[in-house]
Coordinates of N, CA and C in Angstrom, one line a residue:
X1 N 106.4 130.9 130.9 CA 105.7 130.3 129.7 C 105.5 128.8 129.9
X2 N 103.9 128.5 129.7 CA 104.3 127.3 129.5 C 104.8 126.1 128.3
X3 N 105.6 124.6 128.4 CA 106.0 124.1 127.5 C 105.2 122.5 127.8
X4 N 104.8 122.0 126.7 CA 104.2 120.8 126.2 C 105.0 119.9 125.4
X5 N 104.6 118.6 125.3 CA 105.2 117.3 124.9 C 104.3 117.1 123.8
X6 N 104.6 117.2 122.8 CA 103.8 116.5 121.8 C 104.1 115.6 121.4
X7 N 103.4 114.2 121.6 CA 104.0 112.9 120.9 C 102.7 112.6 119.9
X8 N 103.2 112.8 118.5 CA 102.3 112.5 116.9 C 102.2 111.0 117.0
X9 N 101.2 110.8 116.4 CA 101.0 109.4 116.1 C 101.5 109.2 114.6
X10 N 101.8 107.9 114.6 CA 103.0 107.4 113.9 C 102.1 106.6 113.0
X11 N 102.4 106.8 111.3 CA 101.7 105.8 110.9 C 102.5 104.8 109.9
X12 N 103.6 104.7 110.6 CA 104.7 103.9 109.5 C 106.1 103.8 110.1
X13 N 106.8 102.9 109.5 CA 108.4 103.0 110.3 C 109.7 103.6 109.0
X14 N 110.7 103.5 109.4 CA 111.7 103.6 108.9 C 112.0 103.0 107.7
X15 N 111.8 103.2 106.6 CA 112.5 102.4 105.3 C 113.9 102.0 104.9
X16 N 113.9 100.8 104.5 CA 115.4 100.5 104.4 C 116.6 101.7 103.9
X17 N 116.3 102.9 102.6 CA 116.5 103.9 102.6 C 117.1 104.6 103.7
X18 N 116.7 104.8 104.3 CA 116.9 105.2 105.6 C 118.5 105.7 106.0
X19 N 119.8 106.2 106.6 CA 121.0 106.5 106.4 C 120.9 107.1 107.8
X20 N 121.4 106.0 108.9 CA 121.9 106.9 110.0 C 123.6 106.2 110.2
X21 N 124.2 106.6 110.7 CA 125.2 107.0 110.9 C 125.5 106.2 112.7
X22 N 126.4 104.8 112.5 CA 126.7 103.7 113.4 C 127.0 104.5 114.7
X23 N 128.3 105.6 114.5 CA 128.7 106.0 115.8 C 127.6 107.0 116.5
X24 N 127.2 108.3 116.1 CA 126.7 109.3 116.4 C 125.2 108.5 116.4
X25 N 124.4 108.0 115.5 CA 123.4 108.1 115.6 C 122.5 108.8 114.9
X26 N 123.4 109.8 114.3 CA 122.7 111.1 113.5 C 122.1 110.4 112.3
X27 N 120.9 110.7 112.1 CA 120.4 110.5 110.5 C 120.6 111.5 109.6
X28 N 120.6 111.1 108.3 CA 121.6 111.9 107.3 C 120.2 111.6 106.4
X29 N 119.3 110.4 105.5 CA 118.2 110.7 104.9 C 116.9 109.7 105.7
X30 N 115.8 110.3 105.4 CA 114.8 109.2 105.9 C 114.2 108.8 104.6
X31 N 113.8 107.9 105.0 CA 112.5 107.1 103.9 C 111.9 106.2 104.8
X32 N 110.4 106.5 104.8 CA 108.8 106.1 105.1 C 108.5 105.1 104.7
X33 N 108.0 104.0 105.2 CA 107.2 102.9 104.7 C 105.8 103.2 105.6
X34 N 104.6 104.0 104.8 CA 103.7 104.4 105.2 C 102.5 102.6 106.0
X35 N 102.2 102.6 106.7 CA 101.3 101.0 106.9 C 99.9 101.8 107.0
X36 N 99.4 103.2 107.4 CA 98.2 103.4 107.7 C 98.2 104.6 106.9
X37 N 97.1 105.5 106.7 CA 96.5 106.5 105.7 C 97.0 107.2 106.4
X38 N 97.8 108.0 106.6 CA 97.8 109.1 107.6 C 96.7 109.9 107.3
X39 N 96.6 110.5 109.0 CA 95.1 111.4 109.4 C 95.6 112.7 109.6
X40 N 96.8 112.9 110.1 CA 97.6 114.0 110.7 C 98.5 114.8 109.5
X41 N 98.4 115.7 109.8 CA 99.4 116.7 109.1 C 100.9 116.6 109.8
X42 N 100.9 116.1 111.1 CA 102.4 115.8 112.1 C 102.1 114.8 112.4
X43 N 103.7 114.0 111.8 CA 103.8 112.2 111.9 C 105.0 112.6 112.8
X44 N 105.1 111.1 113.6 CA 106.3 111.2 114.2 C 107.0 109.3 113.4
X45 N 108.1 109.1 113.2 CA 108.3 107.8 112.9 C 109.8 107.6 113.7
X46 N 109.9 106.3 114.2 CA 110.8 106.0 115.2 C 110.8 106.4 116.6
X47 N 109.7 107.1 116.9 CA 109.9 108.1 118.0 C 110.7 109.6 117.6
X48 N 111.5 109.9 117.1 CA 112.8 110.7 116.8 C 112.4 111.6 115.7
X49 N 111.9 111.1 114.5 CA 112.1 111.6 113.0 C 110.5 111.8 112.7
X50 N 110.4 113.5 112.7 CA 109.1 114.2 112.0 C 109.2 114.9 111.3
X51 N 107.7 114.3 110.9 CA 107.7 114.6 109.1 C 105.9 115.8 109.2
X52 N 106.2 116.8 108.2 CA 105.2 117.5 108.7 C 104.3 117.4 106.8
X53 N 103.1 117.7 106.8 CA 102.9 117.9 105.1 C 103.4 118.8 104.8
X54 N 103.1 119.1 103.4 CA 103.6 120.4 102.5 C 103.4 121.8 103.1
X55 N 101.5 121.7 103.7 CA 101.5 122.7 104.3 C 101.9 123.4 105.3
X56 N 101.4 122.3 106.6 CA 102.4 122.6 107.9 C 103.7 122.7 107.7
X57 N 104.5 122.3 106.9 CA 106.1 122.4 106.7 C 106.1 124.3 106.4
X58 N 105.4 124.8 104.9 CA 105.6 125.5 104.6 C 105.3 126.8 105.6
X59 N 104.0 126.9 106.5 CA 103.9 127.5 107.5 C 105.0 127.5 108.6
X60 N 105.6 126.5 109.0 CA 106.4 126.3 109.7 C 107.5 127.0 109.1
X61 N 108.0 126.8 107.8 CA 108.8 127.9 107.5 C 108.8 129.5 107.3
X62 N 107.4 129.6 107.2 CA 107.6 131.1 107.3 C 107.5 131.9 108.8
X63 N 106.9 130.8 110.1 CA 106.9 131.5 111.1 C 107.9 130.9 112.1
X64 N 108.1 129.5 111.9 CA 109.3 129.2 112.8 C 110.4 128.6 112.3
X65 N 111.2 129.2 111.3 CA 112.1 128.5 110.4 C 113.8 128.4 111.3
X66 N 113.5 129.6 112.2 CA 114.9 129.2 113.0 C 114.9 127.9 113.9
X67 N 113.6 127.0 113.8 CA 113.6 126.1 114.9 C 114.2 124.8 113.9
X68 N 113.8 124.6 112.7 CA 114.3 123.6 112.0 C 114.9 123.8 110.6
X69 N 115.2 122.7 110.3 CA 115.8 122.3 108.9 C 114.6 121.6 108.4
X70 N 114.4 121.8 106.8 CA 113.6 120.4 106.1 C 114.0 120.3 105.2
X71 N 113.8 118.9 105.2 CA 114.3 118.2 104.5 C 113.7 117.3 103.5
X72 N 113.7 116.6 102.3 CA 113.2 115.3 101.9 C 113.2 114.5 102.5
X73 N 111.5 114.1 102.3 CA 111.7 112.4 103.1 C 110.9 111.9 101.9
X74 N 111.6 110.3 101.5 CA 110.6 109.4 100.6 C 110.2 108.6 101.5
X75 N 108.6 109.0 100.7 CA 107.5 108.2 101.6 C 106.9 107.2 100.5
X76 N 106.8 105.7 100.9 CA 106.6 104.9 100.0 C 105.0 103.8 100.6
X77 N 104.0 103.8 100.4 CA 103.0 102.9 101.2 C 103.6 101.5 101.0
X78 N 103.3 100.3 102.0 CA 103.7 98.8 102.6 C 102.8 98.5 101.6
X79 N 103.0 97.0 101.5 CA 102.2 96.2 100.1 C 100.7 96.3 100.6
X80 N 100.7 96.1 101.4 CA 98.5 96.4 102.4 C 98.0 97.5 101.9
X81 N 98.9 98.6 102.4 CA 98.4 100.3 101.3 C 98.2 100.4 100.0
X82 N 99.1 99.8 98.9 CA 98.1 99.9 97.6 C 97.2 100.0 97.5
X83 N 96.0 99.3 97.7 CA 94.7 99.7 97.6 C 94.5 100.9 98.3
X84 N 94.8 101.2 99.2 CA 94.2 102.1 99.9 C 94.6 103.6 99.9
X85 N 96.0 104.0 99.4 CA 96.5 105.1 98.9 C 96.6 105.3 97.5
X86 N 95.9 105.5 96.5 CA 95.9 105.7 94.7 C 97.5 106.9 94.8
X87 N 97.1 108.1 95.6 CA 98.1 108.8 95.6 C 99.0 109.2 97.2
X88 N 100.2 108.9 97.0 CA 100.6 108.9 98.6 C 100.8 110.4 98.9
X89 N 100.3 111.2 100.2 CA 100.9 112.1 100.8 C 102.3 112.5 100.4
X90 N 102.7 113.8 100.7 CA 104.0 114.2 100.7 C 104.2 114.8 102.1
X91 N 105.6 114.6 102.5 CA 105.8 114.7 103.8 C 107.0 115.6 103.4
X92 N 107.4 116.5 104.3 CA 108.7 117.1 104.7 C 109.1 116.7 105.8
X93 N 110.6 116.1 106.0 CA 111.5 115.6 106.6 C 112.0 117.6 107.9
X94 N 111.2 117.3 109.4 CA 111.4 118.5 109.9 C 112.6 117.8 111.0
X95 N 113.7 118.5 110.6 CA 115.2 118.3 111.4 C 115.1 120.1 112.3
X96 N 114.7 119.2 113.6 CA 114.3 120.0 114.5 C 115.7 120.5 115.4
X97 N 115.8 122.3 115.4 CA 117.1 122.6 115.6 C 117.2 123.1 116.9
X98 N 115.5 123.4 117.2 CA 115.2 124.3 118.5 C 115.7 123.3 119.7
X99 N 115.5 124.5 120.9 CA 116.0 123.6 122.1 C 114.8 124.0 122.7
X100 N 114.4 122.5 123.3 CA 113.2 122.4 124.1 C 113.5 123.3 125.7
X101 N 112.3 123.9 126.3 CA 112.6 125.1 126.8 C 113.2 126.5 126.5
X102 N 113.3 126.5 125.6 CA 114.2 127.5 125.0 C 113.4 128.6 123.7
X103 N 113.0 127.6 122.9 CA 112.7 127.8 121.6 C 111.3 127.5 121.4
X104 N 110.6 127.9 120.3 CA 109.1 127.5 120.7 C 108.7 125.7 120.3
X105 N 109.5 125.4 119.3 CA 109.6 124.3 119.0 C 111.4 123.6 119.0
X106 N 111.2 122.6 120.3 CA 112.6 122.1 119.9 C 112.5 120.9 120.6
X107 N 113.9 119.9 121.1 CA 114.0 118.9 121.1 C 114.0 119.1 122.6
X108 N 114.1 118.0 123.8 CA 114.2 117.6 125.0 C 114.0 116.2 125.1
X109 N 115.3 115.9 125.6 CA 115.4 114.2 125.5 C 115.3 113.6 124.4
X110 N 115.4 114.2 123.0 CA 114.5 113.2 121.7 C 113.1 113.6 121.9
X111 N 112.0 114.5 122.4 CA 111.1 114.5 122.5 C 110.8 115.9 121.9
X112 N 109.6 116.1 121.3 CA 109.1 117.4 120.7 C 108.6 117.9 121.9
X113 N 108.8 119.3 122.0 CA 108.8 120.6 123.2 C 108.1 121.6 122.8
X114 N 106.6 122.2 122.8 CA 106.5 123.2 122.1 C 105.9 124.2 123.1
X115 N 106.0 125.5 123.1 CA 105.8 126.9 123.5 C 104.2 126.3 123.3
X116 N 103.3 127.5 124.7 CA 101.7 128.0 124.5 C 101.6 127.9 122.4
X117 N 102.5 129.1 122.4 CA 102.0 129.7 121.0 C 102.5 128.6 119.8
X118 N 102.9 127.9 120.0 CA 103.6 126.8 118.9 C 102.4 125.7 119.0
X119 N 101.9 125.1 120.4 CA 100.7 124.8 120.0 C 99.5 124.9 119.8
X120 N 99.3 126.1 119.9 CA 97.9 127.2 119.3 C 97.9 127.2 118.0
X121 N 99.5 127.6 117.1 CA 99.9 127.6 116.0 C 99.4 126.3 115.1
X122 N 100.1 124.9 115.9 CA 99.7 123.6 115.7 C 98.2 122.9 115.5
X123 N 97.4 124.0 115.9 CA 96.2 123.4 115.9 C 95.3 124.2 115.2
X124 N 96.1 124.9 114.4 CA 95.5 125.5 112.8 C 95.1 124.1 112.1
X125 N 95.9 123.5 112.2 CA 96.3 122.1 111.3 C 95.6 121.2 111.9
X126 N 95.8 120.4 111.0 CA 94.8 118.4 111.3 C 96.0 117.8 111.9
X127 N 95.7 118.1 113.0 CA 97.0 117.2 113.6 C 96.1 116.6 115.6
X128 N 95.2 115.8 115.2 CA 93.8 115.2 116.3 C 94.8 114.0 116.9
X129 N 95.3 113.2 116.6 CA 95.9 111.5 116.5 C 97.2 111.9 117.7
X130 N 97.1 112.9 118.6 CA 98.5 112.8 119.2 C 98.4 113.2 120.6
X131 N 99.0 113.1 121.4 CA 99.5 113.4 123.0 C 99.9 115.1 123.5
X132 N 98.9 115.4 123.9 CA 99.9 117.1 124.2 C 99.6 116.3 126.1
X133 N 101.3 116.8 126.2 CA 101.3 116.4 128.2 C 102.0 117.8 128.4
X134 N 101.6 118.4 129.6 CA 102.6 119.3 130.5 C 103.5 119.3 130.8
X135 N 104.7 119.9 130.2 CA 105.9 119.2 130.5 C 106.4 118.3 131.7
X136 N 105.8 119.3 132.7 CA 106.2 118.7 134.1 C 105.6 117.6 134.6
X137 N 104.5 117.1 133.6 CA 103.7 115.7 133.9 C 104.0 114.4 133.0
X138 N 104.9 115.3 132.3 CA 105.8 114.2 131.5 C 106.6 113.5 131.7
X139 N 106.5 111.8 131.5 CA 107.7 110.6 132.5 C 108.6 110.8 131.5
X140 N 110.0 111.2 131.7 CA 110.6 110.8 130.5 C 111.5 109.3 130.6
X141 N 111.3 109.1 132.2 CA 112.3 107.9 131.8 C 111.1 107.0 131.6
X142 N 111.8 105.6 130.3 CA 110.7 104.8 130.0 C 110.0 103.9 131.1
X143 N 109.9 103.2 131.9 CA 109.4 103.0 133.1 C 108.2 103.6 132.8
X144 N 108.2 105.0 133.7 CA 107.7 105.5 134.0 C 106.5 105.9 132.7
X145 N 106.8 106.3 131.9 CA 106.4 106.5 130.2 C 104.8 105.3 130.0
X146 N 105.9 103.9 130.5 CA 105.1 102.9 130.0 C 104.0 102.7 131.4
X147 N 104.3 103.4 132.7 CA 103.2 102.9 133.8 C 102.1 103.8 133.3
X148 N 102.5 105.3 132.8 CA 101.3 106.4 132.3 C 100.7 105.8 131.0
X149 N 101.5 105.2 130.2 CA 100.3 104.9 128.8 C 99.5 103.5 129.5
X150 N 99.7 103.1 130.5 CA 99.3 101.5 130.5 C 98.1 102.1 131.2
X151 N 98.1 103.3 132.8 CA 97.0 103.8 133.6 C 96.4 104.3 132.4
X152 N 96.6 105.3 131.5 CA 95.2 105.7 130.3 C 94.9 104.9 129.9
X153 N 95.2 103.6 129.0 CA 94.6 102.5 129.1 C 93.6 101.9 130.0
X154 N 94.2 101.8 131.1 CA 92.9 101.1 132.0 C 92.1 102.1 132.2
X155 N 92.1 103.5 132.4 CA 91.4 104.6 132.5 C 90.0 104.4 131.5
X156 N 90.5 104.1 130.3 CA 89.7 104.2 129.2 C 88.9 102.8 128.9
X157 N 89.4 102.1 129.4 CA 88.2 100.8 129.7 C 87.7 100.9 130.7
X158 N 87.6 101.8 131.5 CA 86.7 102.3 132.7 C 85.8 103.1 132.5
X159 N 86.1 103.6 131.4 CA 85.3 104.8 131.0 C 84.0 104.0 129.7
X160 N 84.6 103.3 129.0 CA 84.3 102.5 128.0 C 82.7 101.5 128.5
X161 N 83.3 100.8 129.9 CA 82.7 99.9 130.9 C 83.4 98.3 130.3
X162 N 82.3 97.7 131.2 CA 82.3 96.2 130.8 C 82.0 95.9 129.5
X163 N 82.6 94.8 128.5 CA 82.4 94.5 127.3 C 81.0 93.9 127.4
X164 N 80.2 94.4 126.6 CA 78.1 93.5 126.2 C 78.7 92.0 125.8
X165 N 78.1 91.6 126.6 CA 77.8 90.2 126.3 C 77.5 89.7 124.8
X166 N 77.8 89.1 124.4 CA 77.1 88.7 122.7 C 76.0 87.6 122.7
X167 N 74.9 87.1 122.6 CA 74.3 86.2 122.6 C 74.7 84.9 121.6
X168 N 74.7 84.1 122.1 CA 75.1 83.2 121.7 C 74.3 81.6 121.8
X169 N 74.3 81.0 120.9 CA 73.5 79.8 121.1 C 74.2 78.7 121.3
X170 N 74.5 77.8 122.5 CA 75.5 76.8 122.6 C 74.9 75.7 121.8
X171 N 76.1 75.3 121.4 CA 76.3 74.5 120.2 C 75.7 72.4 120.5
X172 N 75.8 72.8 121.9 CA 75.1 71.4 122.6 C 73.6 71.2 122.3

């Protein structure tokens, strides 16, 4: 079978709310400080902590509920988002239990791991804003992480081209 890296685009960080735990590491509650509208039905925030909406959560629990826990998360928009959110999203806090390779959705390294059929499943949903890699084409150590996002970068100003000139009338 094959397994995939999904890395969600993140539209916000960690709120002071927030409760992890000095030794272990383990988070116990999250809270969202939303900075952008989310587009996606799957956020990722910290790298670590995914939050799915009401619906994807609720689907998730009726077909893959042995893979996780959910949980509350308070999601709150940054002072820039008032205007822009009248009403905020609701997110479910998904405390992922699966084991990557194993499970159709689970963890590997801190990273989301999903089965063919998990992301066939995943793409019922509005979830456009993210990374699906091959597992096996996946850097996990950072190095390596940061030389593959930097080559798609240059990749995509190659594809893009040279920036148009703007006309301009000198000021002489």
């Amino acid at each position: 079978m094959q397994y995939f890296v999904i890395v969600p685009q993140g539209y916000g960080q960690l709120g002071e709310g927030t409760v992890v735990d000095k030794h272990s590491g383990e988070v116990s509650k999250v809270e969202v400080m939303l900075e952008h509208v989310p587009e996606d039905e799957l956020t990722a925030v910290a790298g670590r902590i995914y939050l799915a909406s009401n619906a994807l959560a609720k689907a998730l629990a009726k077909d893959y509920a042995v893979c996780f826990d959910f949980e509350k998360a308070s999601v709150y928009g940054a002072p820039q988002m008032k205007e822009k959110l009248k009403k905020l999203p609701e997110f479910v806090w998904l405390k992922i239990r699966g084991i990557g390779l194993e499970n159709d959705f689970g963890l590997f390294n801190n990273r989301l791991v999903v089965s063919e059929t998990a992301l066939e499943f995943l793409r019922q949903f509005k979830v456009r804003e993210w990374e699906v890699i091959r597992f096996e084409d996946f850097p996990f150590s950072p190095e390596e992480r940061k030389k593959q996002l930097q080559e798609r970068a240059r990749q995509k100003l190659r594809e893009i081209g040279p920036p148009k000139k703007f006309p301009f009338k000198d000021p002489t």
